[in-house]
Coordinates of C-alpha atoms in Angstrom, one line a residue:
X1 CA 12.0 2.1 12.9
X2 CA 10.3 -1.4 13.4
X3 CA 7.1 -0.1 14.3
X4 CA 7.1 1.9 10.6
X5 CA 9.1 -0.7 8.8
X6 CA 8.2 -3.9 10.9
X7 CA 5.0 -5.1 8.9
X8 CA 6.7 -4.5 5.0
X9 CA 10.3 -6.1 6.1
X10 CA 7.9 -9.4 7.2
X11 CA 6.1 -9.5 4.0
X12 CA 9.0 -8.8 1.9
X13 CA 11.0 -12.1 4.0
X14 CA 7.5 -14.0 3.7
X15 CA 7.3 -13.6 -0.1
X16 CA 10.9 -15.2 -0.7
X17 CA 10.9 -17.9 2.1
X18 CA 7.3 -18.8 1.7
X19 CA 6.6 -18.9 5.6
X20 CA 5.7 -16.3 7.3
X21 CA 6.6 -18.0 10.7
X22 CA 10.5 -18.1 9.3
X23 CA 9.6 -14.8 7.9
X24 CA 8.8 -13.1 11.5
X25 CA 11.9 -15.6 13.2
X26 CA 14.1 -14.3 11.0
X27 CA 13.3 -10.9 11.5
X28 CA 13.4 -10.5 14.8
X29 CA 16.6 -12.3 14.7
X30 CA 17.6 -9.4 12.5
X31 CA 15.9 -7.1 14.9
X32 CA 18.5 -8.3 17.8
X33 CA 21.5 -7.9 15.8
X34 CA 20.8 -4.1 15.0
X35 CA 20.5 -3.8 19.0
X36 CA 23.8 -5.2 19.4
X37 CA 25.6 -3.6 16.2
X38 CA 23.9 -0.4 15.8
X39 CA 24.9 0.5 19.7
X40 CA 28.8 0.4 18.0
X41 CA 28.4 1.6 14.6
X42 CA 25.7 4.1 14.5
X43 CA 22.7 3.9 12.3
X44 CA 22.8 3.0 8.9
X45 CA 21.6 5.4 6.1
X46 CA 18.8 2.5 5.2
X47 CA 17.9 0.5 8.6
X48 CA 14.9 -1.1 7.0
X49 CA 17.2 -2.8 3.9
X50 CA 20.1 -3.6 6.5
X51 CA 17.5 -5.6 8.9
X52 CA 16.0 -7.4 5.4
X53 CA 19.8 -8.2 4.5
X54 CA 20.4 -9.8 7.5
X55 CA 17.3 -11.5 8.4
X56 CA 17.5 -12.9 4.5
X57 CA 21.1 -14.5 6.0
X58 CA 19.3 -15.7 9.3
X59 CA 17.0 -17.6 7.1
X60 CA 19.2 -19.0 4.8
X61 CA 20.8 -20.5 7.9
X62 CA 18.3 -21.7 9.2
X63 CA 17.4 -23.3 5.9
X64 CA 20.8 -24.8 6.1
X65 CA 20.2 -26.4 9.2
X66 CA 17.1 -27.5 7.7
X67 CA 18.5 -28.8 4.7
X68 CA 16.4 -27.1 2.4
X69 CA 19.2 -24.3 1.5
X70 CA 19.6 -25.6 -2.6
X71 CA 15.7 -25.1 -2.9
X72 CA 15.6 -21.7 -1.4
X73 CA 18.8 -20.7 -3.2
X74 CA 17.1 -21.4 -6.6
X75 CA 13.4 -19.5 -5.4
X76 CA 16.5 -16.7 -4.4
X77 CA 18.0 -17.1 -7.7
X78 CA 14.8 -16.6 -10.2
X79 CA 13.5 -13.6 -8.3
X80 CA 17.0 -11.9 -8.8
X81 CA 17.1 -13.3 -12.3
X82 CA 13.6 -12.1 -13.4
X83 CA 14.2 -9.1 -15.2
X84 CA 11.5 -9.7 -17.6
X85 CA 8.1 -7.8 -17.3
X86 CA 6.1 -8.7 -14.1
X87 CA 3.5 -11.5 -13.9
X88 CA 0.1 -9.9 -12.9
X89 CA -0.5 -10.0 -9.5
X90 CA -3.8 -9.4 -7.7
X91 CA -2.3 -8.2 -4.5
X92 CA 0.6 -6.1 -5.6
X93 CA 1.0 -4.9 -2.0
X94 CA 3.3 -6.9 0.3
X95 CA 2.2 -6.1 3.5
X96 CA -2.0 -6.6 2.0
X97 CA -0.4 -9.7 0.8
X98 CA 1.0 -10.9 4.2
X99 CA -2.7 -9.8 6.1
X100 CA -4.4 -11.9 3.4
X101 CA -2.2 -15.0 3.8
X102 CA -2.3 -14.9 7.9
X103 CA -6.2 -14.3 7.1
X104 CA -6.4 -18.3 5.8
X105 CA -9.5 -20.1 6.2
X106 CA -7.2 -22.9 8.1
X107 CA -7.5 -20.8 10.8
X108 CA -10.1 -19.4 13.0
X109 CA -11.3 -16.0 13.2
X110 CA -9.4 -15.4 16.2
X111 CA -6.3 -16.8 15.4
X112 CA -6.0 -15.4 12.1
X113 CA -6.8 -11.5 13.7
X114 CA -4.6 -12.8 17.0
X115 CA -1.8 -13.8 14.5
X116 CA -2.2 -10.8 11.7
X117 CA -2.2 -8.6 14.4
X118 CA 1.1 -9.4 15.7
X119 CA 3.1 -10.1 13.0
X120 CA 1.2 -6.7 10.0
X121 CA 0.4 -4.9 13.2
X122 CA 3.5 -5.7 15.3
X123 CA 1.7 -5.3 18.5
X124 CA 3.0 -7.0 21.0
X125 CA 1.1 -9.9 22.8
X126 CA -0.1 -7.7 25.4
X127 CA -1.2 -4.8 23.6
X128 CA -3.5 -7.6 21.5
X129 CA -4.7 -9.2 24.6
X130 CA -5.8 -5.4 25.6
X131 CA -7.9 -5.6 22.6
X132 CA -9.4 -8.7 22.6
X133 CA -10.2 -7.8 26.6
X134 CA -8.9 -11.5 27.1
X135 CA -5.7 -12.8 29.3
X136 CA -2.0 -12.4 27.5
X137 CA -1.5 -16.1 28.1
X138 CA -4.3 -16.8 25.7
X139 CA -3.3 -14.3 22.7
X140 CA 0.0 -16.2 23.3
X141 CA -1.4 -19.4 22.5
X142 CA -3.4 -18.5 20.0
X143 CA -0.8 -17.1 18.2
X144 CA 1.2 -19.8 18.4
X145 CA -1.6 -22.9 17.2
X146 CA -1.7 -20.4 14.3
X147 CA 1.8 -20.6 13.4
X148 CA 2.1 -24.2 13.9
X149 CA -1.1 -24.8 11.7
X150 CA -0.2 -22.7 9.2
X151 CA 2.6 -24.7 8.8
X152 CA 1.6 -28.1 9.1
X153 CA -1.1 -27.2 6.6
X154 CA 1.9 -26.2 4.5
X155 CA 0.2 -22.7 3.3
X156 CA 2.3 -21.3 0.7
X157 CA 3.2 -17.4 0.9
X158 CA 1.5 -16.5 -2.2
X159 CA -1.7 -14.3 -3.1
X160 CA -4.8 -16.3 -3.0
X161 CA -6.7 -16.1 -6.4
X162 CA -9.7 -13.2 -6.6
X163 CA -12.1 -15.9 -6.1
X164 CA -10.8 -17.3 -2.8
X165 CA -10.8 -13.7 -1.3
X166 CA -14.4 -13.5 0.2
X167 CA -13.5 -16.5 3.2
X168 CA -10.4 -14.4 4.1
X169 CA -12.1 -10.8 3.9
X170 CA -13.7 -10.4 7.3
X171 CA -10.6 -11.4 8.9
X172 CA -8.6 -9.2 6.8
X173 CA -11.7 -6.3 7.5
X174 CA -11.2 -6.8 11.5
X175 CA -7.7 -6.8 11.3
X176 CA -7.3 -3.6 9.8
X177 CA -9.7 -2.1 11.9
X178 CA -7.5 -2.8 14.6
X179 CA -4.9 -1.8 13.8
X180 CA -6.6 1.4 13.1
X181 CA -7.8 1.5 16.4
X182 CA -4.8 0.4 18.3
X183 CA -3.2 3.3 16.1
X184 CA -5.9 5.8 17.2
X185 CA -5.7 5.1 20.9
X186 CA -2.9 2.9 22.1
X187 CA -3.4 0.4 24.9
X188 CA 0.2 0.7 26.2
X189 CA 2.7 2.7 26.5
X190 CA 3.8 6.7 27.1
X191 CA 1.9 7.5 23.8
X192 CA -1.8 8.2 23.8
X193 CA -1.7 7.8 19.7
X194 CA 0.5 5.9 17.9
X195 CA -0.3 7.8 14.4
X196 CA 2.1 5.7 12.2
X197 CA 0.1 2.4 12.8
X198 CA -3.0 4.1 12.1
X199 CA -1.6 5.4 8.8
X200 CA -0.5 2.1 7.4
X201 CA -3.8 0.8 8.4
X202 CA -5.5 3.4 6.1
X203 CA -3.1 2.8 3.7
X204 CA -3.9 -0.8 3.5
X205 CA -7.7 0.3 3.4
X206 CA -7.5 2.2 0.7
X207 CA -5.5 -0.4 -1.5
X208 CA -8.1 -3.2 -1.2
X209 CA -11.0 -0.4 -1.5
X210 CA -9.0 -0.4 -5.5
X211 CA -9.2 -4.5 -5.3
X212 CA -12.6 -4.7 -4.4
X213 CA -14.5 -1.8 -5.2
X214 CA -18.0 -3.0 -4.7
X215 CA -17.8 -4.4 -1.0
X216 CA -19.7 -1.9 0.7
X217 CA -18.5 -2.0 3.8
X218 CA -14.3 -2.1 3.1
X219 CA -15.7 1.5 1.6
X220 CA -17.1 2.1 4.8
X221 CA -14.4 0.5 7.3
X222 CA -12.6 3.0 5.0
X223 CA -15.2 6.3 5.4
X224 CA -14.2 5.5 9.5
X225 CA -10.9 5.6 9.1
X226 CA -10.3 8.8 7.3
X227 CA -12.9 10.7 9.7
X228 CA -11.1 9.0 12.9
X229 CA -8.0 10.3 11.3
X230 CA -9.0 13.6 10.5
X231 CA -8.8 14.7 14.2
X232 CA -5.4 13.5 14.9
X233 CA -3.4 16.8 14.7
X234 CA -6.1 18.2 17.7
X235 CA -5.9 14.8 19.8
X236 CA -2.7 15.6 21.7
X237 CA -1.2 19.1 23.6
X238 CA 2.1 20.8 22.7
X239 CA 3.9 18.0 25.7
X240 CA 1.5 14.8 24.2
X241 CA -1.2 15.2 26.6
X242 CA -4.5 13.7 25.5
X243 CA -7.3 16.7 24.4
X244 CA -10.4 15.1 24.9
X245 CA -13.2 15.4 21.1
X246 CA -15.1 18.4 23.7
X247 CA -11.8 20.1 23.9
X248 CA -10.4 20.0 20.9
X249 CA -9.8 22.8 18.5
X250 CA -11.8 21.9 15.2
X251 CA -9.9 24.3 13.1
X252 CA -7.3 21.6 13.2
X253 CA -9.2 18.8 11.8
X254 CA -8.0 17.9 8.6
X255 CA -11.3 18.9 6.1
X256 CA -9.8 17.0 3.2
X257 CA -9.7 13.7 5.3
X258 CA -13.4 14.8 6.1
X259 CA -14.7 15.0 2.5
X260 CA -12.7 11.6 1.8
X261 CA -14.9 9.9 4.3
X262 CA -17.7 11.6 3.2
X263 CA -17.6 10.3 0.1
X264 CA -16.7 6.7 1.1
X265 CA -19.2 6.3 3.3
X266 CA -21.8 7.7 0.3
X267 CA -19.7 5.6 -1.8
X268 CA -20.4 2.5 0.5
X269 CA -24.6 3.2 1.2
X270 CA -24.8 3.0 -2.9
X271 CA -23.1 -0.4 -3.3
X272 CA -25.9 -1.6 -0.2
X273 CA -28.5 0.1 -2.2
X274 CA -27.6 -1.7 -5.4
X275 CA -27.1 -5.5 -3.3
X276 CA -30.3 -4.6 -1.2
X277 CA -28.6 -4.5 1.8
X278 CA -29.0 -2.9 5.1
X279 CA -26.1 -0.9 6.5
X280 CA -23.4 -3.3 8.8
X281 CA -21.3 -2.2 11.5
X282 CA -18.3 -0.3 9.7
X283 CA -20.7 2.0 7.8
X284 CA -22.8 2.3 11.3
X285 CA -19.7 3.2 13.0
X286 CA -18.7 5.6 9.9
X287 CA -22.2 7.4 10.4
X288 CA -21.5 7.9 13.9
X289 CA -17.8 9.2 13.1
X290 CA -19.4 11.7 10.5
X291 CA -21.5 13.3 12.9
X292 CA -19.1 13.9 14.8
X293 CA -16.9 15.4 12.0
X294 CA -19.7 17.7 10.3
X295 CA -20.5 19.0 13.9
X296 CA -19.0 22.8 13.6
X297 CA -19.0 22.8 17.5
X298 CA -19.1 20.2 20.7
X299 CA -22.6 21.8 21.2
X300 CA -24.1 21.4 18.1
X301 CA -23.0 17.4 17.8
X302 CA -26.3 15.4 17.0
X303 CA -26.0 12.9 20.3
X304 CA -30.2 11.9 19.8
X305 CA -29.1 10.5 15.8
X306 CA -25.9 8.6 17.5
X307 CA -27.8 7.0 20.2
X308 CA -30.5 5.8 17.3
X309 CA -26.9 4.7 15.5
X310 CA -25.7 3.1 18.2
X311 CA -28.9 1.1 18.8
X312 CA -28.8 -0.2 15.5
X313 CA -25.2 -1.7 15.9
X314 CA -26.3 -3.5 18.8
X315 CA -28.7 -5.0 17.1
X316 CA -26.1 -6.5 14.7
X317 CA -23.2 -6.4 16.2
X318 CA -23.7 -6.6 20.1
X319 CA -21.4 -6.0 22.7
X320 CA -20.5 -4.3 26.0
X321 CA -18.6 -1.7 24.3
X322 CA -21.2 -0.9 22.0
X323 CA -23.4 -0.6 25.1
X324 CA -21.0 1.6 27.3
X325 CA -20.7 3.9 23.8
X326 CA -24.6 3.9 23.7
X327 CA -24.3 4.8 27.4
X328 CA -22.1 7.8 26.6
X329 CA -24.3 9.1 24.0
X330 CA -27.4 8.9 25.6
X331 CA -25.7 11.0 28.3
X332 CA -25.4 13.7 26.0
X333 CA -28.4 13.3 24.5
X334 CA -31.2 13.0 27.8
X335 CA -28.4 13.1 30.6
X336 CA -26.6 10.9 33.0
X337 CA -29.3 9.1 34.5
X338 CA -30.4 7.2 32.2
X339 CA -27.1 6.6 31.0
X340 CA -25.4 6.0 34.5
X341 CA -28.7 2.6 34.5
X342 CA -27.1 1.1 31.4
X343 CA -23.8 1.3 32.8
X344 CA -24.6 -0.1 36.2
X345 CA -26.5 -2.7 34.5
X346 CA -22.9 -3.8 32.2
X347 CA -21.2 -3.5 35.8
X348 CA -23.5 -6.0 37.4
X349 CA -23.1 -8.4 34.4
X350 CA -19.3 -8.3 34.6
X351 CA -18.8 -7.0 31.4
X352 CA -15.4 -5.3 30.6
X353 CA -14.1 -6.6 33.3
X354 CA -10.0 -5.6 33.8
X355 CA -10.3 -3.0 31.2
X356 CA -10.3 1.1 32.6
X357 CA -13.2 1.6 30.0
X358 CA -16.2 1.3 32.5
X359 CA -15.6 2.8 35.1
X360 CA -13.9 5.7 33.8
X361 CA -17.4 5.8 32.1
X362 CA -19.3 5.9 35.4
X363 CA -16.8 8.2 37.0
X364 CA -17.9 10.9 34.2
X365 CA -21.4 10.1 35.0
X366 CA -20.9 10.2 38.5
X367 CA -19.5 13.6 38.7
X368 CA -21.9 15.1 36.6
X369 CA -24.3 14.0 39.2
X370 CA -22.7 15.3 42.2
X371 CA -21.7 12.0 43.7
X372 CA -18.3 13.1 44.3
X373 CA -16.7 10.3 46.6
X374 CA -18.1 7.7 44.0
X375 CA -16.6 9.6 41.0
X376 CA -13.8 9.8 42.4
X377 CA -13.5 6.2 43.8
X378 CA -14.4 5.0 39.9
X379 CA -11.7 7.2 38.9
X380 CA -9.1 5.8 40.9
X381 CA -10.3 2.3 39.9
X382 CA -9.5 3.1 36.0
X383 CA -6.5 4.8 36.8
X384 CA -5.2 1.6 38.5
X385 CA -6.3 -0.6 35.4
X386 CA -5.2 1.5 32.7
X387 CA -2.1 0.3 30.4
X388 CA -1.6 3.3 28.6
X389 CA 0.5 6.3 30.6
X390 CA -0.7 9.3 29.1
X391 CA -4.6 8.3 30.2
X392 CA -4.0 7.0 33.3
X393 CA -1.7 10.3 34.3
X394 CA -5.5 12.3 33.0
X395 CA -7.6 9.5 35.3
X396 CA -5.5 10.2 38.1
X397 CA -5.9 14.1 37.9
X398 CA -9.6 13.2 37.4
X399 CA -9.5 11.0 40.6
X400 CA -8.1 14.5 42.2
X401 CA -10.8 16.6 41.2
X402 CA -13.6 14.9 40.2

């Protein structure tokens, strides 16, 4: 329930107690007494509203400590007085409102992602740190400088006007690519997917897409989404097992999610066409994504246009997972020995190092070469260093019979 609910029950306490760290407190205050109550009582008919009720109590007490209860009681008392028409509001959306107001320019890039991500995303600190390929500890502190900044800065939970949007939106871009991803192929866990985050991800997506219709690349971060998502239903066996994109069964893609992204992504080139700019790494990545969706089989995938793709986000966004990706491609594309150089090359510079990623990489690569014991050493190494169950459990079989 808190990983569907979670992000909307913090944005709905953030908008009437105006800070979002009491917001998430209070919450997960909430959270604890459900534990404890719910184990006697069973579960309510409306979870979500019972855990807003009482984390709305939790805050008024600790407002009461505070001595600040008569202010919050009258901010209470005119938005259940309000019965009049609605003021306009530019982001209608609670939870796009919460991502937008943990998105300030107080704080830096990392701590506003670090922060958004664990309080819209509700990933915990580890499954973040996974992310950012950095140690727990350091998500941790970063998360909480953010809080403590946002409210010694005294930032007030309300929407920030159209015109203060652009400092915020690459924050708010990242974030909900994230999510997205975190959603497409969880870091922890028994779960290879976690299809509800990726969902609300979308969902937010598509929202600002209305708010800002001529930012080509929340179009495209968009376009990504909905051709990532499209292959969901094929992802996972009948007992959750991963299905690898080779082995899936492309009847089951959803075609409607296909021609959605299609048309964002066209959507997303015109508005770059029109500014006189190049294409940037969502739309990139959304090309790549497409060729995979339009392929009718595995065989018939365009691997020499992806590797040209992937070139051209290293160029502008560089980094060792766009390299290992390039790696993969050009594996399909010319084979594993060229490939298996640029991975041995990120391996000698340390890159990705902790994460399964690489050498589960180089295991493939390894195998398809015949090197046998290596593969399977390489195998066994990712197995030990993946977080997520359901992949290490298909490492592991790997590591068997490479």
């Amino acid at each position: 329930m808190w990983r569907i609910e979670g992000a909307r029950i913090v944005a709905a306490l953030a908008r009437v107690t105006d800070d979002v760290g009491l917001a998430e407190d209070a919450a997960q205050d909430a959270v604890a007494d459900a534990l404890a109550s719910w184990s006697r009582t069973g579960i309510p008919r409306s979870p979500g509203a019972w855990i807003t009720a009482v984390a709305k109590r939790r805050a008024i007490d600790r407002w009461r400590r505070s001595e600040r209860l008569q202010d919050r009681y009258e901010v209470l008392a005119r938005e259940l007085q309000d019965e009049g028409a609605p003021e306009w509001d530019p982001l209608p959306d609670d939870v796009l409102r919460l991502l937008f107001t943990a998105c300030h320019p107080v704080l830096s890039t990392e701590a506003q992602i670090a922060l958004t991500l664990r309080v819209v995303g509700s990933l915990r600190t580890e499954e973040i740190a996974r992310l950012f390929l950095v140690p727990t500890a350091t998500v941790q502190q970063r998360i909480g400088r953010a809080r403590k900044t946002l409210a010694a800065a005294r930032v007030p939970f309300e929407p920030p006007e159209p015109s203060e949007w652009t400092p915020r939106l690459r924050g708010v871009l990242h974030v909900i690519y994230l999510m997205f991803t975190e959603g497409y192929a969880a870091t922890t866990g028994e779960n290879w997917t976690r299809p509800e985050l990726a969902a609300e991800a979308l969902r937010i997506g598509r929202i600002l897409t209305g708010l800002i219709p001529r930012v080509p690349e929340a179009h495209a971060l968009v376009a990504l989404m909905e051709f990532s998502a499209s292959r969901f239903a094929a992802r996972t066996g009948p007992g959750g097992e991963p299905v690898l994109l080779a082995d899936q069964d492309r009847t089951r893609w959803d075609r409607a999610q296909i021609q959605r992204g299609t048309a964002a992504l066209a959507r997303a080139d015109e508005l770059s066409r029109e500014l006189g700019r190049a294409r940037g790494s969502y739309a990139l990545q959304a090309a790549i994504a497409e060729c995979h969706a339009t392929a009718v089989r595995a065989d018939a995938t365009d691997w020499p246009r992806i590797v040209l793709l992937y070139e051209a986000l290293g160029r502008i966004a560089p980094g060792p997972v766009v390299d290992l990706n390039r790696a993969v491609a050009v594996s399909m594309a010319t084979g594993p020995v060229a490939a298996l150089a640029i991975v041995n090359r990120l391996a000698d510079q340390g890159a990705l190092h902790g994460s399964y990623l690489l050498p589960s990489v180089r295991a493939e690569l390894l195998a398809r070469l015949g090197r046998t014991d290596e593969a399977r050493a390489e195998f066994t190494a990712a197995a030990a260093l993946a977080g997520n169950h359901r992949e290490r459990v298909v490492l592991e079989r790997r590591a068997a019979s490479p």
